[in-house]
Short mmCIF file of C-alpha atoms in Angstrom, two decimals:
data_model
loop_
_atom_site.label_atom_id
_atom_site.label_comp_id
_atom_site.label_asym_id
_atom_site.label_seq_id
_atom_site.Cartn_x
_atom_site.Cartn_y
_atom_site.Cartn_z
CA MET H 1 0.00 0.00 0.00
CA ALA H 2 1.38 3.37 -1.04
CA LYS H 3 2.02 5.75 1.79
CA PRO H 4 1.74 9.55 1.69
CA GLN H 5 4.97 11.21 0.70
CA LYS H 6 6.34 13.66 3.24
CA ARG H 7 8.80 16.30 2.19
CA TYR H 8 10.30 19.33 3.86
CA VAL H 9 10.66 22.53 1.82
CA CYS H 10 13.00 25.35 2.81
CA GLN H 11 11.10 28.62 2.99
CA ALA H 12 14.24 30.59 2.16
CA CYS H 13 15.58 28.89 -0.97
CA GLY H 14 12.96 26.28 -1.91
CA SER H 15 15.25 23.30 -1.44
CA VAL H 16 13.47 20.02 -0.73
CA ALA H 17 14.58 17.41 1.84
CA THR H 18 13.15 14.00 2.56
CA ARG H 19 13.46 14.46 6.38
CA TRP H 20 13.38 17.37 8.76
CA GLN H 21 16.66 18.90 9.93
CA GLY H 22 17.54 22.07 11.72
CA GLN H 23 19.69 23.65 9.00
CA CYS H 24 19.09 23.76 5.25
CA VAL H 25 22.03 22.12 3.44
CA ASP H 26 21.72 24.45 0.44
CA CYS H 27 21.34 27.94 1.91
CA SER H 28 22.58 27.17 5.49
CA GLU H 29 19.54 28.91 7.06
CA TRP H 30 18.23 27.56 10.39
CA ASN H 31 14.69 26.37 11.15
CA THR H 32 13.34 27.10 7.67
CA LEU H 33 12.25 23.55 6.70
CA VAL H 34 8.45 23.17 6.71
CA GLU H 35 6.65 19.88 6.17
CA GLU H 36 4.47 19.46 3.10
CA VAL H 37 2.39 16.37 2.40
CA GLY H 38 2.12 15.21 -1.23
CA GLY H 39 0.11 12.44 -2.83
CA ASN H 40 0.40 8.75 -2.23
CA VAL H 41 3.54 7.38 -3.84
CA THR H 42 5.48 4.16 -3.65
CA PRO H 43 8.91 4.04 -1.97
CA PHE H 44 10.52 3.75 -5.42
CA GLN H 45 8.77 6.89 -6.64
CA ALA H 46 9.72 8.74 -3.50
CA LYS H 47 13.37 7.97 -4.13
CA HIS H 48 13.53 8.44 -7.91
CA ASN H 49 11.03 11.24 -8.63
CA LEU H 50 12.89 13.93 -10.58
CA GLN H 51 10.05 16.46 -10.67
CA SER H 52 11.04 17.94 -7.34
CA GLY H 53 14.08 18.42 -5.17
CA GLY H 54 16.06 20.27 -7.81
CA ARG H 55 17.07 23.89 -8.06
CA ALA H 56 14.94 26.25 -10.14
CA ILE H 57 16.70 27.64 -13.21
CA ALA H 58 16.29 31.13 -14.61
CA LEU H 59 14.37 31.31 -17.90
CA ILE H 60 14.90 34.28 -20.22
CA GLY H 61 13.31 35.35 -23.48
CA LEU H 62 14.88 35.43 -26.92
CA ASP H 63 14.72 39.23 -26.93
CA ALA H 64 17.02 39.57 -23.91
CA GLU H 65 20.20 41.59 -24.45
CA VAL H 66 23.22 39.32 -24.99
CA LYS H 67 26.81 40.50 -25.02
CA LEU H 68 28.89 39.25 -27.92
CA PRO H 69 31.62 36.86 -26.78
CA ASP H 70 35.14 38.22 -26.48
CA ARG H 71 37.60 36.79 -28.98
CA LEU H 72 41.32 36.15 -28.93
CA VAL H 73 42.60 37.38 -32.28
CA THR H 74 45.70 35.34 -33.07
CA GLY H 75 47.04 37.68 -35.74
CA ILE H 76 47.11 34.84 -38.29
CA ALA H 77 44.42 36.12 -40.64
CA GLU H 78 43.66 32.77 -42.30
CA LEU H 79 43.20 31.04 -38.94
CA ASP H 80 41.02 33.86 -37.62
CA ARG H 81 38.93 33.73 -40.81
CA ALA H 82 38.18 30.02 -40.37
CA LEU H 83 37.33 30.55 -36.68
CA GLY H 84 35.00 33.44 -37.44
CA GLY H 85 37.22 36.14 -35.95
CA GLY H 86 39.49 34.33 -33.48
CA PHE H 87 39.24 31.98 -30.51
CA VAL H 88 36.28 32.68 -28.22
CA GLU H 89 37.06 32.93 -24.51
CA GLY H 90 35.73 29.92 -22.64
CA SER H 91 35.31 27.86 -25.81
CA ALA H 92 36.59 24.43 -26.76
CA THR H 93 38.00 23.84 -30.25
CA LEU H 94 38.87 20.49 -31.80
CA ILE H 95 41.27 20.41 -34.75
CA GLY H 96 41.96 17.24 -36.73
CA GLY H 97 44.07 16.29 -39.72
CA ASP H 98 46.42 13.72 -41.15
CA PRO H 99 49.73 13.07 -39.37
CA GLY H 100 52.37 15.58 -40.42
CA ILE H 101 49.89 17.93 -42.08
CA GLY H 102 50.90 20.83 -39.80
CA LYS H 103 48.43 20.91 -36.90
CA SER H 104 51.06 21.32 -34.21
CA THR H 105 52.99 23.82 -36.33
CA LEU H 106 49.92 26.00 -36.85
CA LEU H 107 48.95 25.94 -33.18
CA LEU H 108 52.51 26.68 -32.09
CA GLN H 109 52.59 29.70 -34.39
CA ALA H 110 49.22 30.90 -33.05
CA ALA H 111 50.35 30.36 -29.45
CA ALA H 112 53.53 32.35 -30.09
CA CYS H 113 51.57 35.24 -31.62
CA LEU H 114 49.28 35.45 -28.58
CA ALA H 115 52.14 35.06 -26.09
CA ARG H 116 54.03 37.93 -27.69
CA ARG H 117 50.99 40.11 -27.00
CA GLU H 118 51.40 39.38 -23.27
CA GLU H 119 48.65 36.75 -23.12
CA ARG H 120 49.33 33.68 -21.00
CA VAL H 121 49.50 30.68 -23.30
CA VAL H 122 50.07 27.10 -22.14
CA TYR H 123 51.03 24.38 -24.59
CA VAL H 124 50.79 20.83 -23.20
CA SER H 125 52.15 18.01 -25.34
CA GLY H 126 51.32 14.41 -24.62
CA GLU H 127 53.20 13.03 -27.60
CA GLU H 128 56.49 14.94 -27.48
CA ALA H 129 58.86 16.10 -24.78
CA ALA H 130 59.01 19.81 -24.03
CA ASP H 131 62.50 19.97 -25.54
CA GLN H 132 61.20 18.62 -28.84
CA VAL H 133 58.54 21.33 -28.98
CA ARG H 134 61.17 23.93 -28.08
CA LEU H 135 63.45 22.76 -30.90
CA ARG H 136 60.58 23.03 -33.39
CA ALA H 137 59.83 26.53 -32.14
CA ARG H 138 63.46 27.57 -32.70
CA ARG H 139 63.37 26.12 -36.20
CA LEU H 140 60.29 28.23 -36.92
CA GLY H 141 61.86 31.35 -35.47
CA LEU H 142 59.58 31.36 -32.42
CA GLY H 143 62.17 30.58 -29.74
CA ASP H 144 61.76 33.98 -28.07
CA ALA H 145 57.98 33.68 -27.62
CA PRO H 146 57.00 33.35 -23.90
CA VAL H 147 54.88 30.23 -24.39
CA GLU H 148 54.71 27.96 -21.33
CA LEU H 149 55.49 24.39 -22.41
CA GLY H 150 54.65 21.19 -20.59
CA ALA H 151 54.74 17.47 -21.27
CA ALA H 152 52.03 15.54 -19.44
CA THR H 153 49.25 13.02 -20.06
CA SER H 154 47.39 13.18 -16.74
CA THR H 155 44.35 15.45 -16.90
CA ARG H 156 44.39 15.87 -13.13
CA ASP H 157 48.03 17.01 -13.15
CA ILE H 158 47.34 19.50 -15.94
CA LEU H 159 44.29 21.05 -14.29
CA THR H 160 46.01 21.15 -10.88
CA THR H 161 48.94 23.04 -12.39
CA LEU H 162 46.71 25.50 -14.23
CA GLY H 163 44.61 26.16 -11.15
CA GLN H 164 47.57 27.50 -9.16
CA GLY H 165 48.26 30.67 -11.14
CA LEU H 166 46.64 33.15 -13.47
CA ARG H 167 44.21 31.53 -15.87
CA PRO H 168 45.67 30.97 -19.34
CA ALA H 169 44.09 32.82 -22.23
CA LEU H 170 44.79 29.82 -24.47
CA LEU H 171 45.40 26.19 -23.56
CA VAL H 172 46.58 23.78 -26.27
CA ILE H 173 46.33 20.02 -25.65
CA ASP H 174 48.32 17.98 -28.17
CA SER H 175 46.64 15.56 -28.40
CA ILE H 176 43.41 14.52 -26.66
CA GLN H 177 44.02 10.84 -27.53
CA THR H 178 47.07 10.82 -25.22
CA MET H 179 45.26 12.26 -22.18
CA HIS H 180 44.34 10.07 -19.22
CA SER H 181 41.80 10.63 -16.46
CA ASP H 182 42.16 8.67 -13.21
CA LEU H 183 38.40 8.88 -12.56
CA ILE H 184 37.75 5.91 -14.82
CA GLU H 185 39.54 2.77 -15.90
CA GLY H 186 41.07 2.37 -19.32
CA ALA H 187 44.16 3.15 -21.33
CA PRO H 188 44.67 6.55 -23.02
CA GLY H 189 43.00 6.73 -26.40
CA THR H 190 40.04 4.53 -25.54
CA VAL H 191 36.53 5.88 -26.04
CA SER H 192 35.85 6.31 -22.34
CA GLN H 193 39.19 8.02 -21.65
CA VAL H 194 38.89 10.45 -24.56
CA ARG H 195 35.35 11.39 -23.53
CA ALA H 196 36.21 11.79 -19.84
CA SER H 197 39.40 13.77 -20.43
CA ALA H 198 37.69 16.09 -22.93
CA GLN H 199 34.81 16.66 -20.52
CA GLU H 200 37.15 17.74 -17.71
CA LEU H 201 39.09 20.08 -20.00
CA ILE H 202 35.91 21.61 -21.43
CA ARG H 203 34.54 22.16 -17.91
CA PHE H 204 37.77 23.97 -17.05
CA ALA H 205 37.36 26.18 -20.13
CA LYS H 206 33.78 27.12 -19.23
CA GLU H 207 34.54 27.80 -15.55
CA ARG H 208 37.78 29.75 -16.01
CA GLY H 209 37.06 31.45 -19.34
CA SER H 210 40.10 30.00 -21.12
CA ALA H 211 40.06 29.01 -24.76
CA VAL H 212 40.98 25.33 -25.01
CA VAL H 213 42.23 23.75 -28.25
CA LEU H 214 42.26 19.96 -28.51
CA VAL H 215 44.29 18.27 -31.24
CA GLY H 216 42.62 15.10 -32.47
CA HIS H 217 43.92 12.12 -34.41
CA VAL H 218 42.15 10.97 -37.55
CA THR H 219 41.28 7.54 -38.88
CA LYS H 220 42.41 6.15 -42.22
CA ASP H 221 39.30 7.58 -43.95
CA GLY H 222 40.06 11.09 -42.66
CA SER H 223 37.42 11.40 -39.92
CA ILE H 224 38.39 12.42 -36.40
CA ALA H 225 39.22 9.39 -34.26
CA GLY H 226 37.48 8.66 -30.99
CA PRO H 227 33.82 8.82 -30.00
CA ARG H 228 31.49 10.89 -32.16
CA VAL H 229 30.24 12.58 -29.02
CA LEU H 230 33.61 14.38 -28.84
CA GLU H 231 32.58 16.55 -31.79
CA HIS H 232 29.26 17.30 -30.08
CA MET H 233 30.96 18.34 -26.84
CA VAL H 234 33.22 21.01 -28.32
CA ASP H 235 32.14 24.37 -29.72
CA THR H 236 34.22 24.34 -32.91
CA VAL H 237 35.56 21.54 -35.09
CA LEU H 238 38.31 22.40 -37.58
CA SER H 239 39.66 20.11 -40.28
CA PHE H 240 43.19 20.65 -41.59
CA GLU H 241 43.33 19.27 -45.12
CA GLY H 242 45.90 18.96 -47.87
CA GLU H 243 48.15 16.60 -49.75
CA ARG H 244 51.71 16.06 -48.56
CA SER H 245 52.90 16.22 -52.16
CA HIS H 246 51.52 19.76 -52.46
CA GLN H 247 52.63 22.74 -50.44
CA TYR H 248 49.18 24.17 -49.72
CA ARG H 249 47.02 23.43 -46.67
CA ILE H 250 43.34 24.29 -46.16
CA LEU H 251 41.79 24.88 -42.74
CA ARG H 252 38.05 24.28 -42.90
CA ALA H 253 35.44 24.73 -40.15
CA ILE H 254 33.11 21.72 -39.93
CA LYS H 255 31.21 23.01 -36.90
CA ASN H 256 31.25 26.45 -35.32
CA ARG H 257 28.85 27.64 -32.62
CA PHE H 258 30.28 31.16 -32.75
CA GLY H 259 30.53 31.67 -36.51
CA GLY H 260 29.92 30.23 -39.95
CA THR H 261 31.16 26.95 -41.38
CA ASP H 262 31.59 28.21 -44.93
CA GLU H 263 34.93 29.99 -44.54
CA ILE H 264 38.33 28.49 -45.21
CA GLY H 265 41.89 29.46 -44.41
CA VAL H 266 44.62 28.72 -46.95
CA PHE H 267 48.24 28.17 -45.94
CA SER H 268 51.42 27.29 -47.72
CA MET H 269 53.94 24.98 -46.05
CA GLU H 270 57.39 26.52 -46.21
CA THR H 271 60.69 25.85 -44.44
CA SER H 272 59.82 28.64 -42.00
CA GLY H 273 56.44 27.10 -41.15
CA LEU H 274 52.94 27.75 -42.42
CA ASN H 275 52.57 30.99 -44.37
CA GLU H 276 49.26 32.62 -45.18
CA VAL H 277 48.07 32.63 -48.79
CA ALA H 278 46.26 35.90 -49.41
CA ASN H 279 45.40 35.02 -53.03
CA PRO H 280 44.59 31.30 -53.24
CA SER H 281 43.54 31.52 -56.89
CA ALA H 282 47.15 32.02 -57.97
CA LEU H 283 48.07 28.83 -56.09
CA PHE H 284 45.58 26.55 -57.88
CA LEU H 285 45.92 27.92 -61.43
CA THR H 286 48.60 26.75 -63.81
CA HIS H 287 50.30 29.19 -66.16
CA ARG H 288 48.45 28.99 -69.47
CA GLU H 289 49.34 31.10 -72.49
CA GLU H 290 46.79 29.42 -74.75
CA GLY H 291 43.83 27.11 -74.41
CA MET H 292 44.41 23.44 -73.69
CA THR H 293 42.02 20.63 -74.51
CA GLY H 294 40.22 19.23 -71.49
CA ALA H 295 41.05 22.15 -69.17
CA THR H 296 38.64 24.76 -67.82
CA VAL H 297 38.83 27.31 -65.00
CA PHE H 298 36.10 27.30 -62.37
CA PRO H 299 35.52 30.15 -59.88
CA ALA H 300 34.71 28.18 -56.73
CA LEU H 301 33.26 29.91 -53.70
CA GLU H 302 34.28 29.04 -50.13
CA GLY H 303 32.16 31.19 -47.84
CA THR H 304 32.80 34.76 -48.93
CA ARG H 305 36.08 33.90 -50.65
CA PRO H 306 36.18 33.05 -54.38
CA VAL H 307 38.95 30.67 -55.42
CA LEU H 308 39.76 29.99 -59.07
CA VAL H 309 40.76 26.38 -59.73
CA GLU H 310 41.60 24.50 -62.89
CA ILE H 311 39.55 21.43 -63.81
CA GLN H 312 41.36 18.93 -66.04
CA ALA H 313 39.69 16.12 -67.98
CA LEU H 314 41.17 13.34 -70.10
CA VAL H 315 39.12 11.06 -72.37
CA VAL H 316 40.79 7.94 -73.79
CA ARG H 317 39.00 5.85 -76.42
CA LEU H 318 39.25 2.11 -75.88
CA ALA H 319 39.03 -0.90 -78.14
CA SER H 320 35.63 -2.49 -78.48
CA GLY H 321 34.65 -4.71 -75.54
CA ALA H 322 37.02 -3.18 -72.99
CA THR H 323 35.57 -1.95 -69.70
CA PRO H 324 36.05 1.83 -69.39
CA ARG H 325 37.40 3.29 -66.19
CA ARG H 326 36.27 6.44 -64.36
CA ALA H 327 38.82 8.09 -62.03
CA VAL H 328 38.21 11.31 -60.09
CA VAL H 329 40.59 13.32 -57.90
CA GLY H 330 39.19 16.26 -55.95
CA TRP H 331 35.52 15.92 -56.95
CA ASP H 332 32.53 13.67 -56.26
CA SER H 333 32.63 10.54 -58.42
CA GLY H 334 28.85 10.23 -58.25
CA ARG H 335 28.51 13.76 -59.61
CA LEU H 336 30.80 12.88 -62.51
CA ALA H 337 28.65 9.86 -63.36
CA MET H 338 25.58 12.12 -63.40
CA ILE H 339 27.23 14.67 -65.75
CA LEU H 340 28.31 11.86 -68.12
CA ALA H 341 24.76 10.47 -68.12
CA VAL H 342 23.24 13.87 -68.93
CA LEU H 343 25.76 14.45 -71.74
CA GLU H 344 24.85 11.09 -73.26
CA ALA H 345 21.08 11.17 -72.74
CA ARG H 346 20.39 14.86 -73.46
CA CYS H 347 23.24 15.89 -75.76
CA GLY H 348 24.03 12.77 -77.78
CA LEU H 349 27.69 12.52 -76.71
CA SER H 350 28.84 8.97 -76.01
CA PHE H 351 31.43 8.21 -73.35
CA SER H 352 30.52 4.50 -73.04
CA THR H 353 33.62 3.36 -74.93
CA CYS H 354 35.98 5.87 -73.32
CA GLU H 355 37.95 6.02 -70.14
CA VAL H 356 37.36 9.29 -68.27
CA TYR H 357 39.84 10.89 -65.88
CA LEU H 358 39.02 14.07 -63.96
CA ASN H 359 41.41 16.04 -61.77
CA ILE H 360 41.26 19.28 -59.79
CA ALA H 361 44.67 20.94 -60.21
CA GLY H 362 46.75 21.54 -57.10
CA GLY H 363 45.03 18.85 -55.03
CA TYR H 364 42.10 21.15 -54.22
CA ARG H 365 38.75 19.55 -53.30
CA VAL H 366 35.67 21.08 -54.91
CA GLN H 367 32.29 20.69 -53.21
CA ASP H 368 30.47 23.54 -54.95
CA PRO H 369 27.59 22.31 -57.19
CA ALA H 370 28.31 25.24 -59.50
CA ALA H 371 31.26 23.23 -60.85
CA ASP H 372 28.93 21.09 -62.99
CA LEU H 373 29.16 23.29 -66.08
CA ALA H 374 32.95 23.63 -65.82
CA VAL H 375 33.30 19.84 -65.58
CA ALA H 376 30.97 19.36 -68.55
CA ALA H 377 32.96 21.88 -70.58
CA ALA H 378 36.21 20.06 -69.75
CA LEU H 379 34.70 16.71 -70.77
CA ILE H 380 33.33 18.10 -74.04
CA SER H 381 36.69 19.71 -74.79
CA ALA H 382 38.59 16.49 -74.07
CA LEU H 383 36.22 14.38 -76.21
CA SER H 384 36.17 16.77 -79.18
CA GLU H 385 39.79 17.91 -78.77
CA ARG H 386 38.67 21.52 -78.99
CA PRO H 387 40.13 23.73 -76.25
CA VAL H 388 38.10 26.05 -74.09
CA PRO H 389 39.31 29.66 -74.59
CA ALA H 390 42.14 30.43 -72.19
CA ASP H 391 40.48 33.69 -71.10
CA ALA H 392 37.15 32.05 -70.12
CA VAL H 393 35.78 30.68 -66.85
CA ALA H 394 32.76 28.41 -66.50
CA PHE H 395 30.20 27.93 -63.76
CA GLY H 396 26.63 26.65 -63.46
CA GLU H 397 24.63 23.79 -61.97
CA ILE H 398 23.26 21.10 -64.29
CA ALA H 399 19.90 19.44 -63.70
CA LEU H 400 19.06 15.89 -64.82
CA SER H 401 16.84 17.42 -67.50
CA GLY H 402 19.90 19.10 -69.00
CA GLU H 403 18.88 22.55 -67.79
CA VAL H 404 21.66 24.90 -66.71
CA ARG H 405 20.53 26.41 -63.43
CA PRO H 406 21.73 29.70 -61.89
CA VAL H 407 24.18 29.67 -58.99
CA ALA H 408 24.69 31.87 -55.96
CA HIS H 409 27.06 34.87 -55.92
CA ALA H 410 27.77 34.92 -59.65
CA PRO H 411 28.95 38.59 -59.54
CA LEU H 412 31.49 37.74 -56.85
CA ARG H 413 32.84 34.86 -58.93
CA MET H 414 33.21 37.03 -62.03
CA LYS H 415 34.83 39.84 -60.05
CA GLU H 416 37.57 37.46 -58.90
CA ALA H 417 37.99 36.15 -62.44
CA ALA H 418 38.39 39.70 -63.77
CA LYS H 419 41.15 40.35 -61.21
CA LEU H 420 43.19 37.52 -62.73
CA GLY H 421 42.72 38.65 -66.32
CA PHE H 422 39.78 36.56 -67.54
CA ASP H 423 37.48 38.25 -70.06
CA ARG H 424 34.69 35.74 -70.72
CA ALA H 425 32.43 33.43 -68.77
CA LEU H 426 30.30 30.44 -69.69
CA GLY H 427 27.31 30.31 -67.37
CA PRO H 428 23.53 30.19 -66.98
CA ALA H 429 21.43 32.31 -69.35
CA SER H 430 20.11 34.47 -66.49
CA THR H 431 23.60 35.64 -65.45
CA LYS H 432 24.32 39.32 -65.99
CA SER H 433 27.66 40.78 -66.99
CA GLU H 434 29.93 41.93 -64.17
CA SER H 435 33.35 43.61 -63.96
CA GLY H 436 33.65 43.84 -67.73
CA ILE H 437 33.36 40.08 -68.31
CA LYS H 438 31.29 39.04 -71.33
CA ILE H 439 28.72 36.34 -70.58
CA SER H 440 27.86 33.47 -72.88
CA GLY H 441 24.61 32.26 -71.33
CA PHE H 442 23.10 28.81 -71.87
CA ARG H 443 19.66 27.56 -70.89
CA THR H 444 20.50 23.91 -71.53
CA LEU H 445 23.62 21.79 -71.64
CA GLY H 446 22.89 21.04 -75.29
CA GLN H 447 23.40 24.72 -76.12
CA LEU H 448 26.85 24.57 -74.52
CA VAL H 449 27.70 21.50 -76.61
CA ASP H 450 26.59 23.29 -79.79
CA HIS H 451 28.61 26.36 -78.83
CA MET H 452 31.82 24.43 -78.15
CA LEU H 453 31.49 22.22 -81.26
CA GLY H 454 30.64 25.16 -83.54
CA ARG H 455 27.15 23.98 -84.41
CA GLY H 456 24.72 26.65 -85.59
#
């Protein structure tokens, strides 16, 4: 038989106790607990009911005034661009990338820039000794920066050390997979250890107002290693991309609670470290005096930054009966299959007996759907052996019906193309001329084929 539930409510703070006592444990007031009788409940409900006994939280409206978060501007413009203006105080940032891509180098440069502006910066390495980090700093010309170095893997030791002095403006943990928390069992790098260590470091960032940067390992397919919940726990997730055979590196925001995820930072790996690339278009374009078959220039858009890249296509005719191959570097292979299908079904061009190779010059990865028309132009040029004019760029999205659809920010794309000396553009019919560039507009992909093959 259920018995009436008795509870004692503090008249000063509203705290609820299951038995009477002279002093409230929450507000320390004396003789403020008053008995209240609730409904009939079972002993289990009396112990596990979560609808009472908690502390009331303050609820505010959406129209309440909110102060913009303070940011730590590193002085590295490309890094600040990807972050949305710099590190936010009290935030947690996770940065991942392939081994040797330059994660530690970039963070060491950012830490040195902040330390030289009299900000306290702590760099904790779990993979290298402090002397190794110091030697790298000297090689990069950062040996005089007052960055505080440490080599540790115990989260408790790190937080105990940081709690003794002035809070650091920036704390770098390299890497989170090497950290160990003694609150749970398990070796460093396991799912439970990564989650527990990250949670303690993030709590420190929120309580002390320090910006914490966690370096994360990646798996063989390029995703950040460890539990997926790690990406949900942090405020910002950055991906450091690039090919080791190329000198460029791209810093891309995958998640950002304090800014957009459509901005990128471009760096060039030099002997002196990572240098900013103010004009990425010059990095991804080859020097072309005259048109080449199978090559087109596409004005890609990354956030508010246009980047001109060269798309290269090669079509090789095979003997009858051979199975053709499709190889893509830097673009979606499924998207290439769709463009080839539209060219064959809507335009009468046959690639069924040809091998098709597509490459984005410089190792750049294109995710913009506006690249469809540039890819189609490169394929048509490679098949017909007629070059696209060297002073022309191409952009536009292609529908399965063969329609060429308009794309976003066409004036911005053409303005960047005009800066680099391009005079013409192949694009959707609704595109208007901008920055002195002449537009050749097409409503359908078939019209582009006729234009490039000299029909009509």
